[in-house]
PDB file of C-alpha atoms in Angstrom:
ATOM      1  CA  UNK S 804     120.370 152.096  99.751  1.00 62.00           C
ATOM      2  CA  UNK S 805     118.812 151.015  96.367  1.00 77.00           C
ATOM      3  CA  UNK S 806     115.756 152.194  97.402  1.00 78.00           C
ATOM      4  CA  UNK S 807     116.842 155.388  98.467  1.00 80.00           C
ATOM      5  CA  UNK S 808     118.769 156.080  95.231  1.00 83.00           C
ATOM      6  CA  UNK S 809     115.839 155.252  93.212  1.00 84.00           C
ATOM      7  CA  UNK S 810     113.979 157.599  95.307  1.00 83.00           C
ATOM      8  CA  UNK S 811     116.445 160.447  94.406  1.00 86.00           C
ATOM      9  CA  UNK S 812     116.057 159.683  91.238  1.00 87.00           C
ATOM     10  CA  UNK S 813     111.862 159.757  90.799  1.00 86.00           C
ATOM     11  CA  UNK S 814     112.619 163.639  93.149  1.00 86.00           C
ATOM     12  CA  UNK S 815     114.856 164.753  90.512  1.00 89.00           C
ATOM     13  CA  UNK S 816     112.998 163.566  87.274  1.00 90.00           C
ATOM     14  CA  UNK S 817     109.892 165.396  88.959  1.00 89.00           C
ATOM     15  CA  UNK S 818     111.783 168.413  90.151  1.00 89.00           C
ATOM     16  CA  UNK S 819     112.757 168.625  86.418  1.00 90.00           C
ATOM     17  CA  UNK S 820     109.409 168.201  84.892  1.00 90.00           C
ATOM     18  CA  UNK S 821     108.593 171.620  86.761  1.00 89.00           C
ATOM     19  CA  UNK S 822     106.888 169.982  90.217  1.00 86.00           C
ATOM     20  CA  UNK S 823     107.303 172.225  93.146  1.00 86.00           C
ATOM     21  CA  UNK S 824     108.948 170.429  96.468  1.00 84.00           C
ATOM     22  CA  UNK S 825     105.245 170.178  98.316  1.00 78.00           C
ATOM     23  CA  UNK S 826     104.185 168.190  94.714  1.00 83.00           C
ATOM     24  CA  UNK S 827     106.628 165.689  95.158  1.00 83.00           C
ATOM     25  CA  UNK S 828     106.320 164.678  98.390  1.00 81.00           C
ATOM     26  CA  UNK S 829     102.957 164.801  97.847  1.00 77.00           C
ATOM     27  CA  UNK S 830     103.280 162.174  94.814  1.00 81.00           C
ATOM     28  CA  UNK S 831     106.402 160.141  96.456  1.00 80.00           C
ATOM     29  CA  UNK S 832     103.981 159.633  99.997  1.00 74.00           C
ATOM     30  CA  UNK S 833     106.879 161.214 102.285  1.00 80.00           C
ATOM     31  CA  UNK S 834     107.166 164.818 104.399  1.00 76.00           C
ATOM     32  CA  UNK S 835     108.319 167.674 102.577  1.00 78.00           C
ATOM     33  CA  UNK S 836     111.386 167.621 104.339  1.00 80.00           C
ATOM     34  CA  UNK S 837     112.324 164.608 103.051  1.00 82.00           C
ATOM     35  CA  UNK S 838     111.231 165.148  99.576  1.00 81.00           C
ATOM     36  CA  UNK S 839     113.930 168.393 100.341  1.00 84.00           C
ATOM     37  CA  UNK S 840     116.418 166.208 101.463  1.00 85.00           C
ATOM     38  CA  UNK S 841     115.861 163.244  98.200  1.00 84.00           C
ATOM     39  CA  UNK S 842     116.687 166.734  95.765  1.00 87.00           C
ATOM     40  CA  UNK S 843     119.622 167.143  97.944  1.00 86.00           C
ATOM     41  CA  UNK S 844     120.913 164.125  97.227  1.00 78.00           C
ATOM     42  CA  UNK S 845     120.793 163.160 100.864  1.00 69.00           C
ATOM     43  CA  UNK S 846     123.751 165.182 101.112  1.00 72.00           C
ATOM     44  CA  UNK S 847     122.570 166.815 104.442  1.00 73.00           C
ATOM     45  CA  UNK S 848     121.322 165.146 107.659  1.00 70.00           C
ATOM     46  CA  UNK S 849     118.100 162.876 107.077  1.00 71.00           C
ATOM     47  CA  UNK S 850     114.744 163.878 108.496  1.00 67.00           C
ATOM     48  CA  UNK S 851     113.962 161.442 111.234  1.00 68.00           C
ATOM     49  CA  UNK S 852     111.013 159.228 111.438  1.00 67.00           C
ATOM     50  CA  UNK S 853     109.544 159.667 107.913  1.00 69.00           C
ATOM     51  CA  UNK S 854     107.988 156.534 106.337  1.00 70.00           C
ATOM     52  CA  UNK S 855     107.911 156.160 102.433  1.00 73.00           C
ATOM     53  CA  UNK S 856     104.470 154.733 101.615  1.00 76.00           C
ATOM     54  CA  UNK S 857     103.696 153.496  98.019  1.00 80.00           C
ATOM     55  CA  UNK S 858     100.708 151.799  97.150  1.00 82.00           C
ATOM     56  CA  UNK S 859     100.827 151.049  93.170  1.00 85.00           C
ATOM     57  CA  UNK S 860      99.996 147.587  93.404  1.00 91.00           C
ATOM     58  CA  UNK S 861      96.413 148.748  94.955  1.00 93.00           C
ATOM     59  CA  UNK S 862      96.511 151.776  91.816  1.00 91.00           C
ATOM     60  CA  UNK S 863      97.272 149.855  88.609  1.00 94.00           C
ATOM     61  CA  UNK S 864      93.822 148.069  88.429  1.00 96.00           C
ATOM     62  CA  UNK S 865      90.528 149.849  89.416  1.00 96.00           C
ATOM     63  CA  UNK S 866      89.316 146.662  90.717  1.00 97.00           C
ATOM     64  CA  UNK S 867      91.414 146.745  93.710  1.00 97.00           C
ATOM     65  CA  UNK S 868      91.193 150.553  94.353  1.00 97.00           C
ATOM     66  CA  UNK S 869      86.866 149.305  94.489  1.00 98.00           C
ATOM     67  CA  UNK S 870      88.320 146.437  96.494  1.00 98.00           C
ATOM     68  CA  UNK S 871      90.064 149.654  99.308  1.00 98.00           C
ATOM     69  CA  UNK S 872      87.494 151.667  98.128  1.00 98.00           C
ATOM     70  CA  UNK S 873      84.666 148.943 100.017  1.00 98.00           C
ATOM     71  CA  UNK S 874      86.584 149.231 103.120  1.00 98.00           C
ATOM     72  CA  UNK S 875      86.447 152.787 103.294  1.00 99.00           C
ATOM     73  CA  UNK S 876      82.650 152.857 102.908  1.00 99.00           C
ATOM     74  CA  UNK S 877      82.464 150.209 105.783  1.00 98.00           C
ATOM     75  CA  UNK S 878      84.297 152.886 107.913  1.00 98.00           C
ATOM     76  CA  UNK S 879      82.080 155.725 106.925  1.00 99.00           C
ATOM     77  CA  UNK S 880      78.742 154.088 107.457  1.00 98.00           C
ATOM     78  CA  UNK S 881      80.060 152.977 110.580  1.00 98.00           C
ATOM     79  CA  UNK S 882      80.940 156.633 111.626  1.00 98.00           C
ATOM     80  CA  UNK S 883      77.419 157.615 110.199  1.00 98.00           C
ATOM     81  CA  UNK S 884      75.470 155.154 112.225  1.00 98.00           C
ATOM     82  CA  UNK S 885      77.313 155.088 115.464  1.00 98.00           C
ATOM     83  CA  UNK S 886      77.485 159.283 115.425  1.00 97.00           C
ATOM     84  CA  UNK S 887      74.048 159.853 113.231  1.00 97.00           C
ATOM     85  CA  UNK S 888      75.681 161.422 110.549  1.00 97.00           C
ATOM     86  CA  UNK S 889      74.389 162.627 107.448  1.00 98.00           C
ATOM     87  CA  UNK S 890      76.208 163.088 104.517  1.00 98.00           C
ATOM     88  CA  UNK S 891      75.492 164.359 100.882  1.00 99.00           C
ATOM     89  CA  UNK S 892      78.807 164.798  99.661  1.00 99.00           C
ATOM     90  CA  UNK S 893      82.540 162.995  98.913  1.00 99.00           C
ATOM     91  CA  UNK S 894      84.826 165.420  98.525  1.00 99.00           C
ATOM     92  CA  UNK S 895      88.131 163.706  96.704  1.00 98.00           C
ATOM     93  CA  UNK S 896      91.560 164.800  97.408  1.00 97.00           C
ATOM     94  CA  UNK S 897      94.133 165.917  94.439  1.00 94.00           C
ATOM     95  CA  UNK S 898      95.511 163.810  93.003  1.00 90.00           C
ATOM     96  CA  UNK S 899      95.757 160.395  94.979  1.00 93.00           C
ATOM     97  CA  UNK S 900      92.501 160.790  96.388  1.00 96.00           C
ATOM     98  CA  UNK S 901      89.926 161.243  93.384  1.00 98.00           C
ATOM     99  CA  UNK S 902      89.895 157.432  92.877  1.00 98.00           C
ATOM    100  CA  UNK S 903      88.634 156.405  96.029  1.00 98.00           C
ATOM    101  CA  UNK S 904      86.218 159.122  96.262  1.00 99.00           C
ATOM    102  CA  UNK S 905      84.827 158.603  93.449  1.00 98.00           C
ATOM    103  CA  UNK S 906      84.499 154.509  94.051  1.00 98.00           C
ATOM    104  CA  UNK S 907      82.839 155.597  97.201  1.00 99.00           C
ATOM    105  CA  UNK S 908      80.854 157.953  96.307  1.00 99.00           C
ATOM    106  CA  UNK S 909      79.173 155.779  93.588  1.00 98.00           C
ATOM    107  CA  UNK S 910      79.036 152.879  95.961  1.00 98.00           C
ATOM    108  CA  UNK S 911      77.004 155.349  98.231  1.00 98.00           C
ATOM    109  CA  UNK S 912      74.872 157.329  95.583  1.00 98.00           C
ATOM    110  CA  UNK S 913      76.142 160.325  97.069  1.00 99.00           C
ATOM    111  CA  UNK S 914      77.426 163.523  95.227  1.00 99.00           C
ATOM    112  CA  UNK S 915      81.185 164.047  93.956  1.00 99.00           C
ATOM    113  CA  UNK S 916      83.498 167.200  94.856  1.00 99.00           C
ATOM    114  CA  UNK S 917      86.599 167.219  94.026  1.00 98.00           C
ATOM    115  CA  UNK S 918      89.686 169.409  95.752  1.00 98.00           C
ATOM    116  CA  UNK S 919      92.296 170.808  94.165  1.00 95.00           C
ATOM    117  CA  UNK S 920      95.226 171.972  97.401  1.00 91.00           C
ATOM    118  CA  UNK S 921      97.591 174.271  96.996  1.00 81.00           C
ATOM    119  CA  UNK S 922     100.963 174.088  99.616  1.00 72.00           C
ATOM    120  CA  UNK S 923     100.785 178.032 100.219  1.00 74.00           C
ATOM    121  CA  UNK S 924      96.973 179.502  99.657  1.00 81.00           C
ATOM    122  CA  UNK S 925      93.941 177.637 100.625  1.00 85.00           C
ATOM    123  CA  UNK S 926      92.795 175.275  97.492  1.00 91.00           C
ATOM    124  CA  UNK S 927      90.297 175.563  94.858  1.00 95.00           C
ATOM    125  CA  UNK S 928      87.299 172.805  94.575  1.00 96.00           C
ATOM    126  CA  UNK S 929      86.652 172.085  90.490  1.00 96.00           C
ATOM    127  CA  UNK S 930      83.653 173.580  89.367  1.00 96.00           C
ATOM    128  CA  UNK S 931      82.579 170.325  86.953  1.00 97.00           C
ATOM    129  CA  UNK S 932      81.463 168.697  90.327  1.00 98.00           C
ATOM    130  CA  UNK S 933      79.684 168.854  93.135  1.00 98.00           C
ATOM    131  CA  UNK S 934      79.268 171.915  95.046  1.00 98.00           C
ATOM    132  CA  UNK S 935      80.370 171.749  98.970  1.00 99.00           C
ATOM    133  CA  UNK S 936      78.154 174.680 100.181  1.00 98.00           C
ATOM    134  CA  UNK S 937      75.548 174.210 102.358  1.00 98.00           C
ATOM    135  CA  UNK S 938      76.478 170.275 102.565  1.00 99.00           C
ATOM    136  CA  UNK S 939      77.844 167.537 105.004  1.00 99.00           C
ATOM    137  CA  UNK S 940      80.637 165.920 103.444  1.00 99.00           C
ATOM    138  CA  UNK S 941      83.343 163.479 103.750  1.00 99.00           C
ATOM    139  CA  UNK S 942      86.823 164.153 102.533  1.00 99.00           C
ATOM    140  CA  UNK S 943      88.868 161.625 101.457  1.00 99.00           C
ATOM    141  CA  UNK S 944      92.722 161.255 100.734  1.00 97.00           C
ATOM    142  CA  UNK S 945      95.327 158.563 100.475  1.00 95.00           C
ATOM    143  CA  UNK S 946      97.396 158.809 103.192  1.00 92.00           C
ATOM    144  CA  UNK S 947      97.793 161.607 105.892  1.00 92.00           C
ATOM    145  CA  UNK S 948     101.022 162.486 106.494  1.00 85.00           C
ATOM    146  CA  UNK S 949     101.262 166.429 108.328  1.00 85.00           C
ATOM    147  CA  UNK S 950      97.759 166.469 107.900  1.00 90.00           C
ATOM    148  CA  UNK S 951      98.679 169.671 105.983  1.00 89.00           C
ATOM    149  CA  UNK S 952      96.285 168.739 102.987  1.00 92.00           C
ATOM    150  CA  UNK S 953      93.251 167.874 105.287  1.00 96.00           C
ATOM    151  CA  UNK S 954      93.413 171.035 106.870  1.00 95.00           C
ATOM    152  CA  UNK S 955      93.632 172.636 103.600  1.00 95.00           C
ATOM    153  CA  UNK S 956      90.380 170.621 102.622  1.00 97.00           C
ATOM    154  CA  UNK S 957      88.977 171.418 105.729  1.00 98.00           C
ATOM    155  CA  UNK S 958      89.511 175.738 105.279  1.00 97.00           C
ATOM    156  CA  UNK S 959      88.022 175.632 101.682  1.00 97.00           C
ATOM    157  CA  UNK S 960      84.406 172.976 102.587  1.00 98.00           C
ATOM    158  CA  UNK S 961      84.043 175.651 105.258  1.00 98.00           C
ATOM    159  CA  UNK S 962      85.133 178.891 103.619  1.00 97.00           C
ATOM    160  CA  UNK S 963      82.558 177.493 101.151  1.00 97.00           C
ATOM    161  CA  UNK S 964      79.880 176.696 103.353  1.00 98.00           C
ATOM    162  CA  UNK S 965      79.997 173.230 103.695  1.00 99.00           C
ATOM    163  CA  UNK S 966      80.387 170.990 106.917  1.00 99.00           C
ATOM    164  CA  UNK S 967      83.695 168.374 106.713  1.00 99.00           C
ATOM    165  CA  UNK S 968      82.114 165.859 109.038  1.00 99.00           C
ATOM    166  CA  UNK S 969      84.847 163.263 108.334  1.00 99.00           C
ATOM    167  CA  UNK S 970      88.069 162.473 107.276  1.00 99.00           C
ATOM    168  CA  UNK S 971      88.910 158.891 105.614  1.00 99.00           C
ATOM    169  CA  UNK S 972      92.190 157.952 104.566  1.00 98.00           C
ATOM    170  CA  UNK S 973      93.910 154.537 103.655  1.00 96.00           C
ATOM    171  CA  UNK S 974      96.968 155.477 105.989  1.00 94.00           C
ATOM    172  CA  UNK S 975      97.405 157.583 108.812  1.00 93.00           C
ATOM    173  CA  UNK S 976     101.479 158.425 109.553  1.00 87.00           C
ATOM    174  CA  UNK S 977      99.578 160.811 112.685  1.00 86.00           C
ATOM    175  CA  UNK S 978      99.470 159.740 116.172  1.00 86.00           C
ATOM    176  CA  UNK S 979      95.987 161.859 116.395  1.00 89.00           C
ATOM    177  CA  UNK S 980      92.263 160.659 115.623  1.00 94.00           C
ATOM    178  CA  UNK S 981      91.194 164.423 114.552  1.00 97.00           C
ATOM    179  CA  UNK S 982      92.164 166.711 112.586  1.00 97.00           C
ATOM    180  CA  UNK S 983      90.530 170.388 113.770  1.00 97.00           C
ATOM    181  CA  UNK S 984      88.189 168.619 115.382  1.00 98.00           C
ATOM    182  CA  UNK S 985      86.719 166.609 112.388  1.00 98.00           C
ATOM    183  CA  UNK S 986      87.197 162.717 113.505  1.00 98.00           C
ATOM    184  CA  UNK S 987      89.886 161.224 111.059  1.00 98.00           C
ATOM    185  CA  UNK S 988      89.587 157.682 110.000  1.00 98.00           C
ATOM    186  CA  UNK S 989      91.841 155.311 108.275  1.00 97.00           C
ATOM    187  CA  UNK S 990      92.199 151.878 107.045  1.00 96.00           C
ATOM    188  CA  UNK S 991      95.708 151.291 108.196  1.00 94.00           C
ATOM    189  CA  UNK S 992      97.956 153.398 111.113  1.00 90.00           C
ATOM    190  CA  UNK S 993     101.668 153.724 110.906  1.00 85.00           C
ATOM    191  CA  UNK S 994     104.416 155.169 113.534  1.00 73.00           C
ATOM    192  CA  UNK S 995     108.163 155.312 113.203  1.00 68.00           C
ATOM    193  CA  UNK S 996     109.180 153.670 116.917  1.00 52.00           C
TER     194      UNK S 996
END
């Protein structure tokens, strides 16, 4: 129960510092119905088969986020060589995924994009990066939860002209291996049983 009350208590400091319910779940790793029901104060029935995900201990030195970082790259070069792939582009998640990609990206030599979502419209990619049009990219996020964000990611490479080839994540909360139709790799899977 400590846990939970400390999670009520990160919902409501955010919730007060302007964050929209979509931001916080997004920041405390858990479905937006959850994130509804921590502002709540889990007054009302609790959304079944969430799983609260935090990975600071991996975040607080950039040495271990290279460390995940080197994993992920072993999963995309085996996706490129076992599907001859070729890809010019990581394309970095906001917020929790602009570390990775941009470990992995300068592990690979390949360009960085990065991706700004938005919980209603379709995103923005920043402008002081890489461009998506025209290229093959990878997206990569922290952990995939709805999948909302991907798909997000996903509208905007193509809306933009690009081709999302892949999907990389450290954990994947979904029972499925694609996510409209782009293969969807992780480091780690989790299911509520």
């Amino acid at each position: 129960m400590k846990e939970i009350d400390s999670l009520i208590e990160k919902a409501l400091k955010y919730k007060e510092s302007g964050l929209t319910d979509h931001e916080i779940a997004e920041d405390l790793n858990v479905s937006k119905e959850t994130a509804i029901w921590l502002l709540n104060k889990g007054k009302e029935k609790k959304p079944e088969g969430d799983l609260k995900v935090g990975w600071k201990s991996i975040g607080v030195y950039p040495s271990r986020i290279g460390f995940i970082s080197d994993a992920l790259c072993d999963i995309i070069l085996e996706e490129v060589e076992n599907n001859d792939l070729e890809i010019d582009t990581v394309v970095g998640i906001a917020l929790n995924g602009i570390p990775f990609a941009t470990s992995i990206a300068e592990k690979l030599g390949l360009e960085l994009a990065l991706f700004r979502p938005h919980h209603e419209k379709i995103g923005a990619f920043s402008s002081n990066y890489a461009s998506v049009e025209g290229k093959n990219v990878v997206i990569i996020d922290d952990v995939v939860g709805s999948g909302e964000t991907f798909i997000s990611a996903i509208n905007a490479t193509t809306k933009e002209k690009g081709t999302p080839l892949l999907l990389i994540s450290i954990l994947n909360k979904k029972k499925q291996d694609q996510i409209k139709k782009v293969p969807l790799r992780a480091l780690i899977r989790a299911r509520v049983i």
